[in-house]
Amino acid sequence: MAWPAAPQEYPRERRRPVTDLRSGQLARASGVNTQTLRYYERRGLLAEPHRTPGGHRLYPAETVTVLRVIKAAQRLGFSLEEVADLLDAGRHRRAGQSGGLADRATAKLAEIEAKIADLTATAKTLRAALDAGCADLVDCARQPRCPLPLRAAP
């Protein structure tokens, strides 16, 4: 009895490097789920991946870094639209040009500092309401000591 012939290998030029990751591998390595990967593809944050003959997505290993950058930028307060702009600026910059990060980070910092100032004022008002013993909003509003920012109707 003869052994069956060994399966034929793909020609070398058609093989994808072993560093490519399937969707599940990429999701695990970057801390997101596979639906997030597809969403980021639709939004243009991730390039459309290569596909195997069976239709599986294959992402370059560098995509892990891109995903970590996206998540870090979100934690810093950037919206996905802003992240997309930053990534796009970085991809299209020429030698000697900045990707616009410094300007955008400065603007984001000013925005966050303004929010902090608003939240600090809100916290101060809430502390004053607690110190005033407000137990009911309507009742508290009738008191002269009410610290709530009530406005008269226009």
Short mmCIF file of C-alpha atoms in Angstrom, two decimals:
data_model
loop_
_atom_site.label_atom_id
_atom_site.label_comp_id
_atom_site.label_asym_id
_atom_site.label_seq_id
_atom_site.Cartn_x
_atom_site.Cartn_y
_atom_site.Cartn_z
CA MET A 1 0.00 0.00 0.00
CA ALA A 2 1.41 3.39 -0.97
CA TRP A 3 1.16 6.45 1.20
CA PRO A 4 -0.85 9.33 -0.22
CA ALA A 5 1.18 12.15 -1.71
CA ALA A 6 2.08 14.99 0.62
CA PRO A 7 -0.10 18.07 0.18
CA GLN A 8 1.39 20.57 -2.19
CA GLU A 9 2.77 23.72 -0.56
CA TYR A 10 1.74 27.16 -1.68
CA PRO A 11 4.39 28.91 -3.74
CA ARG A 12 6.54 31.06 -1.44
CA GLU A 13 5.45 34.38 -2.94
CA ARG A 14 1.81 33.63 -2.05
CA ARG A 15 2.39 32.75 1.59
CA ARG A 16 1.67 35.37 4.23
CA PRO A 17 4.36 35.88 6.87
CA VAL A 18 3.74 34.08 10.14
CA THR A 19 3.65 37.44 11.88
CA ASP A 20 0.15 38.10 10.51
CA LEU A 21 -2.62 37.73 13.07
CA ARG A 22 -6.16 36.52 12.68
CA SER A 23 -8.97 38.60 14.15
CA GLY A 24 -9.18 36.68 17.43
CA GLN A 25 -5.42 36.72 17.95
CA LEU A 26 -5.27 40.46 17.28
CA ALA A 27 -8.21 41.14 19.57
CA ARG A 28 -6.60 39.21 22.43
CA ALA A 29 -3.18 40.80 21.90
CA SER A 30 -4.57 44.34 21.88
CA GLY A 31 -7.31 44.03 24.49
CA VAL A 32 -10.31 44.71 22.24
CA ASN A 33 -12.99 42.43 20.85
CA THR A 34 -13.38 41.34 17.25
CA GLN A 35 -16.42 43.56 16.71
CA THR A 36 -14.26 46.54 17.65
CA LEU A 37 -11.80 45.54 14.94
CA ARG A 38 -14.55 45.53 12.32
CA TYR A 39 -15.93 48.83 13.61
CA TYR A 40 -12.50 50.45 13.40
CA GLU A 41 -12.15 49.12 9.85
CA ARG A 42 -15.48 50.69 8.87
CA ARG A 43 -14.44 53.99 10.50
CA GLY A 44 -11.12 53.96 8.62
CA LEU A 45 -8.97 53.66 11.74
CA LEU A 46 -7.62 50.31 10.57
CA ALA A 47 -6.68 49.43 7.03
CA GLU A 48 -8.67 46.63 5.46
CA PRO A 49 -6.74 43.43 6.22
CA HIS A 50 -5.62 40.80 3.79
CA ARG A 51 -7.76 37.69 3.64
CA THR A 52 -6.91 34.04 3.49
CA PRO A 53 -8.36 31.94 0.68
CA GLY A 54 -10.97 30.89 3.26
CA GLY A 55 -11.94 34.51 3.93
CA HIS A 56 -10.27 34.95 7.34
CA ARG A 57 -8.86 38.39 8.03
CA LEU A 58 -5.08 38.59 8.44
CA TYR A 59 -3.66 41.69 10.10
CA PRO A 60 -0.01 42.74 10.16
CA ALA A 61 1.55 42.44 13.63
CA GLU A 62 1.98 46.26 13.74
CA THR A 63 -1.80 46.54 14.02
CA VAL A 64 -1.45 45.65 17.72
CA THR A 65 0.47 48.90 18.22
CA VAL A 66 -2.08 50.89 16.22
CA LEU A 67 -4.90 49.51 18.37
CA ARG A 68 -3.02 50.28 21.59
CA VAL A 69 -2.43 53.84 20.33
CA ILE A 70 -6.14 54.23 19.54
CA LYS A 71 -7.16 53.04 23.01
CA ALA A 72 -4.53 55.23 24.71
CA ALA A 73 -5.69 58.28 22.76
CA GLN A 74 -9.28 57.56 23.79
CA ARG A 75 -8.20 57.37 27.45
CA LEU A 76 -6.58 60.79 26.97
CA GLY A 77 -9.95 62.18 25.93
CA PHE A 78 -9.69 62.09 22.14
CA SER A 79 -12.83 61.04 20.27
CA LEU A 80 -12.57 58.37 17.58
CA GLU A 81 -12.92 61.10 14.96
CA GLU A 82 -10.00 62.97 16.51
CA VAL A 83 -7.98 59.75 16.70
CA ALA A 84 -8.70 59.10 13.02
CA ASP A 85 -7.46 62.60 12.18
CA LEU A 86 -4.28 62.07 14.21
CA LEU A 87 -3.60 58.72 12.56
CA ASP A 88 -4.29 60.16 9.13
CA ALA A 89 -2.01 63.14 9.76
CA GLY A 90 0.74 60.79 10.92
CA ARG A 91 0.36 58.60 7.83
CA HIS A 92 0.52 61.53 5.42
CA ARG A 93 3.23 63.64 6.98
CA ARG A 94 6.40 64.32 5.12
CA ALA A 95 9.91 64.22 6.52
CA GLY A 96 10.46 67.16 8.85
CA GLN A 97 6.72 67.73 9.41
CA SER A 98 4.95 67.02 12.64
CA GLY A 99 1.85 64.89 12.65
CA GLY A 100 -0.03 67.68 14.44
CA LEU A 101 0.04 65.89 17.77
CA ALA A 102 1.47 68.83 19.73
CA ASP A 103 -1.22 71.25 18.54
CA ARG A 104 -4.02 68.76 19.05
CA ALA A 105 -2.73 67.69 22.46
CA THR A 106 -2.49 71.35 23.53
CA ALA A 107 -6.09 71.96 22.44
CA LYS A 108 -7.26 68.75 24.17
CA LEU A 109 -5.44 69.75 27.35
CA ALA A 110 -7.18 73.16 27.34
CA GLU A 111 -10.53 71.42 26.82
CA ILE A 112 -9.88 69.01 29.69
CA GLU A 113 -8.71 71.79 32.01
CA ALA A 114 -11.95 73.71 31.26
CA LYS A 115 -13.95 70.58 32.11
CA ILE A 116 -11.98 70.18 35.34
CA ALA A 117 -12.79 73.78 36.28
CA ASP A 118 -16.51 73.15 35.60
CA LEU A 119 -16.45 69.90 37.59
CA THR A 120 -14.62 71.60 40.46
CA ALA A 121 -17.33 74.28 40.61
CA THR A 122 -20.03 71.60 40.52
CA ALA A 123 -18.33 69.66 43.33
CA LYS A 124 -18.11 72.86 45.41
CA THR A 125 -21.85 73.46 44.93
CA LEU A 126 -22.68 69.87 45.87
CA ARG A 127 -20.54 70.14 49.01
CA ALA A 128 -22.37 73.36 49.92
CA ALA A 129 -25.73 71.61 49.42
CA LEU A 130 -24.62 68.79 51.70
CA ASP A 131 -23.29 71.25 54.29
CA ALA A 132 -26.59 73.20 54.14
CA GLY A 133 -28.43 69.99 54.97
CA CYS A 134 -30.53 69.96 51.80
CA ALA A 135 -32.63 66.80 51.91
CA ASP A 136 -35.16 67.76 49.26
CA LEU A 137 -34.46 69.86 46.18
CA VAL A 138 -37.74 71.79 46.15
CA ASP A 139 -37.62 72.37 49.89
CA CYS A 140 -33.99 73.49 49.66
CA ALA A 141 -34.83 75.89 46.82
CA ARG A 142 -37.28 77.72 49.11
CA GLN A 143 -34.59 78.36 51.71
CA PRO A 144 -32.42 81.48 51.58
CA ARG A 145 -29.36 79.36 52.37
CA CYS A 146 -29.89 77.19 49.27
CA PRO A 147 -26.58 76.84 47.41
CA LEU A 148 -28.14 75.32 44.28
CA PRO A 149 -27.66 77.38 41.13
CA LEU A 150 -31.30 78.27 40.57
CA ARG A 151 -32.09 80.61 37.71
CA ALA A 152 -35.19 82.70 37.30
CA ALA A 153 -37.33 81.96 34.26
CA PRO A 154 -36.66 84.31 31.33
#
